[in-house]
């Protein structure tokens, strides 16, 4: 079956993953593997982040003799028959306190394990190729709740590289680099793609008991900087200075800004092509502040993003956040003790914020209330909820967990709508708003519904490909409880 024949089906490929799938992210830049003799000449790296809450194990005493404890309890009960009523009440209180302490200890035994699954989607067939998946156990052995590619990539010397960051249940932010493996020609089972994720950095010890789970993150695509010394250029040395940022959100109400520094470094490894110079990453938390509360208690901050893109840095000092307190907030990171703007007219928690990848002032907000709202930065009006109105609002039929603007077609959007499945939206008129400030005529409509997922669709992203033989605009998505991932035609 050709790609064009497959595109008429409801989906192109489907797989089951071993754990609950929380996030799914694709690299938009096609990769052409070096020294690849396979017909799979152009690939699209795709990472699925998995999360699993492990059951708490029952506790027994150290000598394993459960009966002895029961016997002592029975004897104690016989002696208590001669006690006064207030003594019984005191013992009940003590027992309740002991049970509460045991419950806390049991809770500590529960763990959230996770892993990353790296697939290389080939343009020829749009398949996951399960036999070639690269599985990465998380460094801190905790679940992956979100992940993002730095789509701009970094120049790591002899080859261009890409970074992938994860938000983990441990509270840590981890960074990986995409690297091509040194293929062993003697091993017939070697993967033709030859790619893997290598861990290169972790945030400073973020204690989940203090800050909570790391729920989401976003790269600053506008701030990547570089410099090249003239002497280095003459000696054919690579770029030596790189810098960008990550913003992350947490279940106990805070946001954190991480400065990311890159420098050239020759990394060694038995499985790595050591002829390629890879980047050594250093990550430093520069700011953290309390962002969302509900009934005077910390509220989950489900989502965050920078208000900039690789084309515009007009609002590069600002970030957006959304929380379970049903509020969207705009922050100036230079004065983050209070928000620049608070929008509190949502009907449920704010779960997704996404800045437009090509326009200067436009962003989208999604909520558990099943609506997506399109906003213009210039029309937000202070800290009052009456300060501004969205350019448009559309009901997508499910709680919004993921918003992905099309990287090149600025009028299209992919949505992971949890129990509603996935949606493709066409948003007409935003190009006109960008240049005229006239919001009249902005109109959003659903052009595609994908309902094959049997549980909550959490992750969704685009796979963009074109060649002389076909032009396919595909989407890929994953769902949580049924542990499924699909590739499907987005037209």
Tab-separated table of C-alpha atoms in Angstrom:
chain	number	residue	atom	x	y	z
A	1	UNK	CA	0.000	0.000	0.000
A	2	UNK	CA	1.397	3.376	-0.995
A	3	UNK	CA	1.441	6.412	1.289
A	4	UNK	CA	-1.350	8.048	-0.695
A	5	UNK	CA	-3.470	4.879	-0.449
A	6	UNK	CA	-2.813	4.712	3.290
A	7	UNK	CA	-3.798	8.364	3.737
A	8	UNK	CA	-7.422	7.504	2.945
A	9	UNK	CA	-7.517	5.200	6.007
A	10	UNK	CA	-8.333	6.518	9.441
A	11	UNK	CA	-4.759	5.851	10.574
A	12	UNK	CA	-1.413	4.924	9.026
A	13	UNK	CA	0.162	3.026	11.917
A	14	UNK	CA	-0.588	2.061	15.526
A	15	UNK	CA	1.524	0.709	18.381
A	16	UNK	CA	1.165	-0.262	22.036
A	17	UNK	CA	3.727	1.188	24.451
A	18	UNK	CA	4.735	-0.504	27.731
A	19	UNK	CA	3.672	2.325	30.069
A	20	UNK	CA	1.080	5.089	30.186
A	21	UNK	CA	1.895	7.588	27.421
A	22	UNK	CA	1.949	11.183	28.699
A	23	UNK	CA	3.697	13.166	25.983
A	24	UNK	CA	4.631	12.795	22.324
A	25	UNK	CA	6.943	15.161	20.472
A	26	UNK	CA	8.395	15.116	16.969
A	27	UNK	CA	11.432	16.896	15.569
A	28	UNK	CA	10.230	19.030	12.665
A	29	UNK	CA	13.550	19.037	10.842
A	30	UNK	CA	14.028	15.844	8.774
A	31	UNK	CA	17.238	13.950	9.532
A	32	UNK	CA	19.405	12.444	6.812
A	33	UNK	CA	21.521	9.783	8.535
A	34	UNK	CA	25.210	9.807	7.737
A	35	UNK	CA	26.637	6.798	5.879
A	36	UNK	CA	23.186	5.282	5.578
A	37	UNK	CA	22.829	2.697	2.829
A	38	UNK	CA	19.239	1.907	3.786
A	39	UNK	CA	16.302	3.021	1.689
A	40	UNK	CA	15.058	4.757	4.852
A	41	UNK	CA	17.035	7.840	3.883
A	42	UNK	CA	14.973	10.570	5.588
A	43	UNK	CA	13.643	10.139	9.106
A	44	UNK	CA	11.683	12.132	11.681
A	45	UNK	CA	12.683	11.498	15.309
A	46	UNK	CA	9.694	11.081	17.625
A	47	UNK	CA	9.825	10.688	21.422
A	48	UNK	CA	7.054	9.304	23.618
A	49	UNK	CA	7.373	10.098	27.322
A	50	UNK	CA	5.899	7.469	29.636
A	51	UNK	CA	4.675	7.554	33.204
A	52	UNK	CA	3.528	4.797	35.538
A	53	UNK	CA	2.364	5.025	39.142
A	54	UNK	CA	3.541	1.861	40.872
A	55	UNK	CA	1.375	0.277	43.555
A	56	UNK	CA	2.321	0.603	47.231
A	57	UNK	CA	3.642	-2.607	48.768
A	58	UNK	CA	2.249	-3.924	52.051
A	59	UNK	CA	4.542	-3.646	54.994
A	60	UNK	CA	5.429	-6.446	57.411
A	61	UNK	CA	7.536	-6.349	60.519
A	62	UNK	CA	11.237	-7.027	60.266
A	63	UNK	CA	11.121	-10.665	61.460
A	64	UNK	CA	8.237	-11.459	59.111
A	65	UNK	CA	6.067	-12.794	61.968
A	66	UNK	CA	2.683	-11.152	61.497
A	67	UNK	CA	0.956	-13.385	64.084
A	68	UNK	CA	3.033	-12.166	67.027
A	69	UNK	CA	1.792	-8.621	66.519
A	70	UNK	CA	-1.785	-9.867	66.333
A	71	UNK	CA	-1.353	-11.870	69.542
A	72	UNK	CA	-0.042	-8.871	71.410
A	73	UNK	CA	-2.994	-6.877	70.145
A	74	UNK	CA	-5.445	-9.462	71.430
A	75	UNK	CA	-3.817	-9.509	74.835
A	76	UNK	CA	-3.957	-5.764	74.918
A	77	UNK	CA	-7.667	-5.842	74.082
A	78	UNK	CA	-8.378	-8.179	77.059
A	79	UNK	CA	-6.536	-5.841	79.421
A	80	UNK	CA	-8.411	-2.857	78.051
A	81	UNK	CA	-11.755	-4.375	79.147
A	82	UNK	CA	-10.976	-3.179	82.678
A	83	UNK	CA	-10.059	0.363	81.639
A	84	UNK	CA	-12.267	3.402	81.886
A	85	UNK	CA	-13.944	4.858	78.813
A	86	UNK	CA	-11.635	7.866	78.541
A	87	UNK	CA	-8.642	5.517	78.414
A	88	UNK	CA	-10.271	3.786	75.439
A	89	UNK	CA	-10.676	7.134	73.721
A	90	UNK	CA	-7.023	7.991	74.312
A	91	UNK	CA	-5.885	4.694	72.812
A	92	UNK	CA	-8.117	5.162	69.792
A	93	UNK	CA	-6.499	8.524	69.191
A	94	UNK	CA	-3.058	6.951	69.476
A	95	UNK	CA	-4.056	4.194	67.032
A	96	UNK	CA	-5.354	6.771	64.571
A	97	UNK	CA	-2.079	8.662	64.795
A	98	UNK	CA	-0.124	5.443	64.210
A	99	UNK	CA	-2.300	4.569	61.201
A	100	UNK	CA	-1.738	8.058	59.808
A	101	UNK	CA	2.034	7.690	60.172
A	102	UNK	CA	1.908	4.253	58.544
A	103	UNK	CA	-0.117	5.760	55.699
A	104	UNK	CA	2.585	8.381	55.163
A	105	UNK	CA	5.269	5.681	55.098
A	106	UNK	CA	3.197	3.645	52.629
A	107	UNK	CA	2.788	6.714	50.428
A	108	UNK	CA	6.542	7.107	50.374
A	109	UNK	CA	6.844	3.548	49.066
A	110	UNK	CA	4.760	4.485	45.988
A	111	UNK	CA	6.886	5.457	43.005
A	112	UNK	CA	6.370	6.962	39.577
A	113	UNK	CA	8.575	5.180	37.074
A	114	UNK	CA	9.052	6.234	33.483
A	115	UNK	CA	10.981	5.941	30.270
A	116	UNK	CA	11.488	7.615	26.909
A	117	UNK	CA	10.791	5.814	23.631
A	118	UNK	CA	12.678	7.179	20.613
A	119	UNK	CA	11.223	6.218	17.243
A	120	UNK	CA	12.554	7.246	13.850
A	121	UNK	CA	9.627	7.715	11.477
A	122	UNK	CA	10.620	7.161	7.871
A	123	UNK	CA	9.074	9.298	5.138
A	124	UNK	CA	8.735	6.254	2.848
A	125	UNK	CA	6.175	4.421	4.960
A	126	UNK	CA	5.157	6.524	8.015
A	127	UNK	CA	5.624	3.596	10.442
A	128	UNK	CA	6.834	3.465	14.036
A	129	UNK	CA	9.116	0.443	13.402
A	130	UNK	CA	8.846	-1.165	16.839
A	131	UNK	CA	11.919	-3.314	16.190
A	132	UNK	CA	14.049	-0.166	15.987
A	133	UNK	CA	12.829	1.759	19.012
A	134	UNK	CA	15.478	3.121	21.387
A	135	UNK	CA	14.329	2.874	25.017
A	136	UNK	CA	15.786	5.301	27.548
A	137	UNK	CA	15.221	4.652	31.236
A	138	UNK	CA	14.939	7.980	33.019
A	139	UNK	CA	18.035	8.916	34.994
A	140	UNK	CA	16.137	9.499	38.235
A	141	UNK	CA	13.824	6.512	37.608
A	142	UNK	CA	10.739	8.729	37.697
A	143	UNK	CA	7.833	9.251	35.340
A	144	UNK	CA	7.992	11.641	32.389
A	145	UNK	CA	5.109	14.117	32.444
A	146	UNK	CA	6.199	16.378	29.589
A	147	UNK	CA	8.932	16.639	26.980
A	148	UNK	CA	9.994	19.143	24.325
A	149	UNK	CA	12.523	19.342	21.487
A	150	UNK	CA	14.586	22.482	21.046
A	151	UNK	CA	13.445	22.752	17.424
A	152	UNK	CA	16.140	25.241	16.430
A	153	UNK	CA	18.898	22.765	17.138
A	154	UNK	CA	22.422	23.598	18.226
A	155	UNK	CA	25.682	23.615	16.322
A	156	UNK	CA	27.842	21.085	18.105
A	157	UNK	CA	30.820	21.284	15.798
A	158	UNK	CA	31.173	18.674	13.078
A	159	UNK	CA	27.424	18.052	12.919
A	160	UNK	CA	24.215	19.783	13.861
A	161	UNK	CA	22.539	18.407	16.957
A	162	UNK	CA	19.169	18.573	18.688
A	163	UNK	CA	18.267	18.663	22.351
A	164	UNK	CA	15.283	17.119	24.096
A	165	UNK	CA	14.175	18.083	27.618
A	166	UNK	CA	11.824	16.298	30.009
A	167	UNK	CA	9.791	17.305	33.066
A	168	UNK	CA	9.879	14.446	35.564
A	169	UNK	CA	7.758	13.356	38.506
A	170	UNK	CA	10.881	13.635	40.670
A	171	UNK	CA	10.739	17.415	40.187
A	172	UNK	CA	13.843	17.427	37.952
A	173	UNK	CA	14.331	18.734	34.426
A	174	UNK	CA	16.539	16.477	32.301
A	175	UNK	CA	18.185	17.234	28.955
A	176	UNK	CA	19.165	14.681	26.311
A	177	UNK	CA	20.969	15.041	23.011
A	178	UNK	CA	20.057	13.172	19.827
A	179	UNK	CA	23.092	11.283	18.569
A	180	UNK	CA	23.846	8.880	15.781
A	181	UNK	CA	25.229	5.561	16.975
A	182	UNK	CA	28.282	3.877	15.525
A	183	UNK	CA	26.659	0.982	13.690
A	184	UNK	CA	28.207	-2.455	14.028
A	185	UNK	CA	28.208	-4.044	10.591
A	186	UNK	CA	28.773	-7.472	12.131
A	187	UNK	CA	25.500	-7.242	14.023
A	188	UNK	CA	22.640	-8.040	11.686
A	189	UNK	CA	20.136	-6.824	14.278
A	190	UNK	CA	21.562	-3.296	14.339
A	191	UNK	CA	18.993	-0.581	13.786
A	192	UNK	CA	19.213	1.077	10.371
A	193	UNK	CA	18.390	4.458	11.868
A	194	UNK	CA	21.253	4.299	14.364
A	195	UNK	CA	19.972	7.061	16.663
A	196	UNK	CA	19.719	7.358	20.407
A	197	UNK	CA	19.104	9.881	23.174
A	198	UNK	CA	22.011	10.517	25.494
A	199	UNK	CA	21.532	12.210	28.876
A	200	UNK	CA	23.663	15.346	29.203
A	201	UNK	CA	22.236	17.513	32.007
A	202	UNK	CA	19.871	17.581	34.979
A	203	UNK	CA	18.501	20.508	36.964
A	204	UNK	CA	19.852	21.242	40.404
A	205	UNK	CA	18.341	18.989	42.989
A	206	UNK	CA	14.651	19.702	42.840
A	207	UNK	CA	13.008	17.932	45.743
A	208	UNK	CA	9.501	16.818	44.742
A	209	UNK	CA	8.470	17.018	48.386
A	210	UNK	CA	9.185	20.757	48.314
A	211	UNK	CA	8.233	21.881	44.813
A	212	UNK	CA	6.123	18.934	43.711
A	213	UNK	CA	6.159	17.135	40.385
A	214	UNK	CA	7.560	18.902	37.332
A	215	UNK	CA	4.429	19.060	35.175
A	216	UNK	CA	5.453	20.940	32.042
A	217	UNK	CA	8.298	22.798	30.356
A	218	UNK	CA	9.080	24.911	27.315
A	219	UNK	CA	12.268	25.971	25.525
A	220	UNK	CA	12.954	29.589	24.670
A	221	UNK	CA	13.323	29.233	20.904
A	222	UNK	CA	14.157	32.937	20.528
A	223	UNK	CA	17.118	33.203	22.875
A	224	UNK	CA	19.636	30.756	21.444
A	225	UNK	CA	22.824	32.796	20.974
A	226	UNK	CA	26.201	32.007	19.513
A	227	UNK	CA	29.536	33.627	18.824
A	228	UNK	CA	32.436	32.578	16.683
A	229	UNK	CA	35.915	33.888	17.261
A	230	UNK	CA	37.779	34.786	14.055
A	231	UNK	CA	40.752	32.614	15.025
A	232	UNK	CA	38.458	29.684	15.737
A	233	UNK	CA	36.932	30.111	12.305
A	234	UNK	CA	40.350	30.135	10.675
A	235	UNK	CA	41.207	26.899	12.506
A	236	UNK	CA	37.898	25.304	11.467
A	237	UNK	CA	36.814	25.116	15.110
A	238	UNK	CA	33.067	24.974	15.887
A	239	UNK	CA	30.919	27.629	17.500
A	240	UNK	CA	31.934	27.843	21.127
A	241	UNK	CA	29.219	29.845	22.932
A	242	UNK	CA	25.551	28.900	23.090
A	243	UNK	CA	22.813	29.848	25.497
A	244	UNK	CA	19.067	29.417	25.858
A	245	UNK	CA	16.439	28.979	28.595
A	246	UNK	CA	13.780	26.584	29.856
A	247	UNK	CA	10.690	27.545	31.834
A	248	UNK	CA	9.097	24.764	33.928
A	249	UNK	CA	5.972	24.421	36.069
A	250	UNK	CA	5.263	22.370	39.199
A	251	UNK	CA	2.421	20.704	41.047
A	252	UNK	CA	2.965	22.798	44.172
A	253	UNK	CA	2.279	26.100	42.499
A	254	UNK	CA	5.642	27.402	41.287
A	255	UNK	CA	7.386	28.321	38.046
A	256	UNK	CA	11.147	28.046	37.550
A	257	UNK	CA	13.465	29.597	34.965
A	258	UNK	CA	16.574	27.618	33.968
A	259	UNK	CA	19.506	29.107	32.075
A	260	UNK	CA	21.060	26.614	29.657
A	261	UNK	CA	24.717	27.009	28.702
A	262	UNK	CA	26.395	24.968	25.955
A	263	UNK	CA	30.068	24.497	25.226
A	264	UNK	CA	31.975	22.196	22.924
A	265	UNK	CA	33.253	18.997	24.406
A	266	UNK	CA	34.448	15.736	22.989
A	267	UNK	CA	32.334	13.008	24.601
A	268	UNK	CA	33.564	9.460	24.696
A	269	UNK	CA	31.476	6.315	24.666
A	270	UNK	CA	31.583	2.800	23.301
A	271	UNK	CA	28.319	3.214	21.401
A	272	UNK	CA	28.838	6.782	20.185
A	273	UNK	CA	30.408	8.009	16.985
A	274	UNK	CA	33.280	9.866	18.673
A	275	UNK	CA	34.216	11.632	15.451
A	276	UNK	CA	31.231	13.936	16.104
A	277	UNK	CA	31.633	16.807	18.536
A	278	UNK	CA	28.714	16.970	20.934
A	279	UNK	CA	27.661	19.685	23.321
A	280	UNK	CA	28.315	19.738	27.037
A	281	UNK	CA	25.284	21.247	28.718
A	282	UNK	CA	25.155	23.203	31.969
A	283	UNK	CA	21.787	24.062	33.495
A	284	UNK	CA	21.284	26.603	36.280
A	285	UNK	CA	18.040	27.603	37.950
A	286	UNK	CA	18.049	31.405	37.918
A	287	UNK	CA	14.561	32.153	39.246
A	288	UNK	CA	11.663	30.449	40.992
A	289	UNK	CA	8.439	32.014	42.186
A	290	UNK	CA	4.996	31.036	43.494
A	291	UNK	CA	2.582	31.423	40.607
A	292	UNK	CA	-0.813	29.829	41.299
A	293	UNK	CA	-2.885	29.187	44.424
A	294	UNK	CA	-6.365	27.850	45.083
A	295	UNK	CA	-8.138	28.523	48.415
A	296	UNK	CA	-4.846	29.877	49.792
A	297	UNK	CA	-3.042	26.597	48.956
A	298	UNK	CA	-0.580	25.927	46.130
A	299	UNK	CA	-2.330	24.967	42.905
A	300	UNK	CA	-1.019	22.742	40.129
A	301	UNK	CA	0.575	24.790	37.352
A	302	UNK	CA	-0.353	22.581	34.421
A	303	UNK	CA	1.299	24.530	31.633
A	304	UNK	CA	3.758	27.290	30.747
A	305	UNK	CA	5.499	28.783	27.711
A	306	UNK	CA	7.608	31.744	26.589
A	307	UNK	CA	5.853	34.560	24.722
A	308	UNK	CA	8.276	34.538	21.813
A	309	UNK	CA	9.420	32.384	18.908
A	310	UNK	CA	12.465	32.049	16.687
A	311	UNK	CA	11.255	34.905	14.455
A	312	UNK	CA	10.248	37.431	17.122
A	313	UNK	CA	11.597	38.279	20.562
A	314	UNK	CA	9.340	41.322	21.178
A	315	UNK	CA	7.952	39.768	24.366
A	316	UNK	CA	11.023	37.700	25.261
A	317	UNK	CA	11.000	38.777	28.917
A	318	UNK	CA	7.553	37.298	29.510
A	319	UNK	CA	6.078	33.854	30.123
A	320	UNK	CA	2.534	32.519	30.296
A	321	UNK	CA	1.217	30.015	32.809
A	322	UNK	CA	-2.036	28.180	33.421
A	323	UNK	CA	-3.158	26.464	36.596
A	324	UNK	CA	-5.802	24.405	38.304
A	325	UNK	CA	-7.039	27.666	39.853
A	326	UNK	CA	-8.817	28.368	36.524
A	327	UNK	CA	-6.470	31.251	35.739
A	328	UNK	CA	-4.078	32.189	32.962
A	329	UNK	CA	-1.298	34.519	34.035
A	330	UNK	CA	1.252	36.626	32.164
A	331	UNK	CA	4.549	37.229	33.980
A	332	UNK	CA	7.430	39.626	33.452
A	333	UNK	CA	10.447	37.594	34.560
A	334	UNK	CA	12.257	40.761	35.653
A	335	UNK	CA	9.542	41.469	38.261
A	336	UNK	CA	7.880	38.134	38.869
A	337	UNK	CA	6.559	38.914	42.365
A	338	UNK	CA	3.171	39.664	40.769
A	339	UNK	CA	1.700	38.901	37.327
A	340	UNK	CA	1.344	41.495	34.583
A	341	UNK	CA	-2.082	40.133	33.674
A	342	UNK	CA	-4.539	37.643	35.168
A	343	UNK	CA	-7.345	36.108	33.126
A	344	UNK	CA	-9.772	34.361	35.483
A	345	UNK	CA	-12.949	33.818	33.466
A	346	UNK	CA	-12.215	30.176	32.590
A	347	UNK	CA	-14.798	27.597	33.576
A	348	UNK	CA	-12.173	25.039	34.646
A	349	UNK	CA	-8.420	24.625	35.063
A	350	UNK	CA	-6.110	26.080	32.403
A	351	UNK	CA	-4.146	23.160	30.964
A	352	UNK	CA	-2.357	24.330	27.792
A	353	UNK	CA	-0.713	27.535	26.578
A	354	UNK	CA	1.082	27.722	23.236
A	355	UNK	CA	2.687	30.701	21.524
A	356	UNK	CA	2.379	30.998	17.767
A	357	UNK	CA	5.602	29.781	16.082
A	358	UNK	CA	5.586	32.400	13.294
A	359	UNK	CA	3.524	35.398	14.423
A	360	UNK	CA	4.671	38.136	16.778
A	361	UNK	CA	1.730	38.600	19.155
A	362	UNK	CA	-0.605	35.562	18.932
A	363	UNK	CA	-1.007	32.667	21.373
A	364	UNK	CA	-3.598	30.010	22.253
A	365	UNK	CA	-4.953	28.814	25.601
A	366	UNK	CA	-6.727	25.526	26.326
A	367	UNK	CA	-8.712	24.454	29.372
A	368	UNK	CA	-10.519	21.556	31.004
A	369	UNK	CA	-13.642	23.503	29.980
A	370	UNK	CA	-13.078	22.021	26.483
A	371	UNK	CA	-12.473	25.394	24.839
A	372	UNK	CA	-9.512	26.895	23.004
A	373	UNK	CA	-9.159	30.674	23.058
A	374	UNK	CA	-6.959	32.654	20.666
A	375	UNK	CA	-5.355	35.760	22.177
A	376	UNK	CA	-3.377	38.794	21.041
A	377	UNK	CA	-0.672	39.972	23.464
A	378	UNK	CA	-1.495	43.587	22.640
A	379	UNK	CA	-5.101	43.176	23.750
A	380	UNK	CA	-4.466	41.844	27.246
A	381	UNK	CA	-5.607	44.534	29.648
A	382	UNK	CA	-3.861	44.532	33.010
A	383	UNK	CA	-4.656	42.382	36.037
A	384	UNK	CA	-8.442	42.530	35.699
A	385	UNK	CA	-10.302	39.755	33.925
A	386	UNK	CA	-12.292	42.460	32.123
A	387	UNK	CA	-9.144	43.842	30.563
A	388	UNK	CA	-9.335	41.901	27.331
A	389	UNK	CA	-11.304	39.414	25.277
A	390	UNK	CA	-9.977	36.571	23.115
A	391	UNK	CA	-9.903	36.939	19.361
A	392	UNK	CA	-11.907	33.735	19.093
A	393	UNK	CA	-13.111	30.804	21.216
A	394	UNK	CA	-14.028	27.314	20.002
A	395	UNK	CA	-15.340	24.197	21.786
A	396	UNK	CA	-13.302	21.153	20.735
A	397	UNK	CA	-15.377	18.509	22.537
A	398	UNK	CA	-12.863	17.462	25.174
A	399	UNK	CA	-10.584	18.849	27.841
A	400	UNK	CA	-7.586	20.422	26.117
A	401	UNK	CA	-4.232	18.951	27.137
A	402	UNK	CA	-1.996	19.730	24.168
A	403	UNK	CA	-1.953	22.553	21.607
A	404	UNK	CA	0.394	22.349	18.624
A	405	UNK	CA	0.403	25.129	16.058
A	406	UNK	CA	1.414	23.947	12.607
A	407	UNK	CA	5.114	24.912	12.248
A	408	UNK	CA	4.677	26.384	8.762
A	409	UNK	CA	0.969	26.827	8.069
A	410	UNK	CA	0.136	29.512	10.612
A	411	UNK	CA	-3.635	29.030	10.289
A	412	UNK	CA	-3.711	25.406	11.466
A	413	UNK	CA	-3.585	23.827	14.909
A	414	UNK	CA	-3.475	20.277	16.305
A	415	UNK	CA	-5.204	19.616	19.629
A	416	UNK	CA	-4.996	16.719	22.088
A	417	UNK	CA	-8.481	16.839	23.605
A	418	UNK	CA	-8.252	14.053	26.198
A	419	UNK	CA	-11.511	12.005	26.166
A	420	UNK	CA	-12.539	13.795	22.966
A	421	UNK	CA	-9.579	12.419	21.009
A	422	UNK	CA	-7.670	14.793	18.706
A	423	UNK	CA	-8.752	17.697	16.533
A	424	UNK	CA	-7.262	19.679	13.657
A	425	UNK	CA	-8.395	23.310	13.573
A	426	UNK	CA	-8.371	25.890	10.804
A	427	UNK	CA	-8.064	29.419	12.208
A	428	UNK	CA	-8.757	32.050	9.592
A	429	UNK	CA	-8.009	35.732	9.999
A	430	UNK	CA	-5.118	35.757	12.494
A	431	UNK	CA	-2.637	36.928	9.867
A	432	UNK	CA	-4.897	39.922	9.336
A	433	UNK	CA	-5.033	40.622	13.100
A	434	UNK	CA	-1.261	40.508	13.314
A	435	UNK	CA	-0.868	43.420	10.922
A	436	UNK	CA	-4.025	45.494	11.537
A	437	UNK	CA	-5.065	44.841	15.163
A	438	UNK	CA	-8.571	44.294	13.800
A	439	UNK	CA	-9.957	41.086	15.335
A	440	UNK	CA	-13.104	41.095	13.207
A	441	UNK	CA	-13.106	38.068	10.956
A	442	UNK	CA	-11.057	35.675	13.124
A	443	UNK	CA	-12.847	32.352	12.855
A	444	UNK	CA	-11.870	28.897	14.104
A	445	UNK	CA	-13.395	25.651	12.879
A	446	UNK	CA	-12.684	21.936	13.246
A	447	UNK	CA	-11.525	20.371	9.981
A	448	UNK	CA	-10.567	16.903	11.241
A	449	UNK	CA	-11.508	14.688	14.188
A	450	UNK	CA	-9.477	11.652	15.217
A	451	UNK	CA	-11.321	9.425	17.703
A	452	UNK	CA	-9.445	6.135	17.596
A	453	UNK	CA	-7.984	6.602	21.077
A	454	UNK	CA	-9.868	4.625	23.728
A	455	UNK	CA	-8.716	6.800	26.628
A	456	UNK	CA	-7.357	10.306	27.234
A	457	UNK	CA	-5.372	11.686	24.293
A	458	UNK	CA	-2.531	13.532	26.023
A	459	UNK	CA	0.192	13.858	23.396
A	460	UNK	CA	-0.142	15.136	19.824
A	461	UNK	CA	2.227	16.574	17.240
A	462	UNK	CA	2.817	17.038	13.521
A	463	UNK	CA	4.928	14.951	11.141
A	464	UNK	CA	5.779	17.100	8.145
A	465	UNK	CA	7.148	15.568	4.989
A	466	UNK	CA	7.266	16.170	1.270
A	467	UNK	CA	9.007	14.681	-1.737
A	468	UNK	CA	8.618	14.386	-5.482
A	469	UNK	CA	6.374	11.347	-5.040
A	470	UNK	CA	3.940	12.553	-2.388
A	471	UNK	CA	3.042	15.389	-0.072
A	472	UNK	CA	1.688	14.116	3.230
A	473	UNK	CA	0.786	16.229	6.230
A	474	UNK	CA	0.468	13.700	9.045
A	475	UNK	CA	-0.259	13.880	12.742
A	476	UNK	CA	0.749	11.566	15.537
A	477	UNK	CA	-0.808	11.171	18.970
A	478	UNK	CA	-0.773	9.036	22.107
A	479	UNK	CA	-3.235	8.171	24.868
A	480	UNK	CA	-2.746	7.401	28.534
A	481	UNK	CA	-4.615	4.390	29.909
A	482	UNK	CA	-4.745	2.287	26.733
A	483	UNK	CA	-1.024	2.980	26.107
A	484	UNK	CA	-1.566	3.535	22.383
A	485	UNK	CA	0.124	5.736	19.800
A	486	UNK	CA	-1.056	6.461	16.252
A	487	UNK	CA	0.147	8.096	13.059
A	488	UNK	CA	-2.740	9.479	11.023
A	489	UNK	CA	-3.510	11.692	8.053
A	490	UNK	CA	-4.172	15.270	9.205
A	491	UNK	CA	-5.824	16.467	5.969
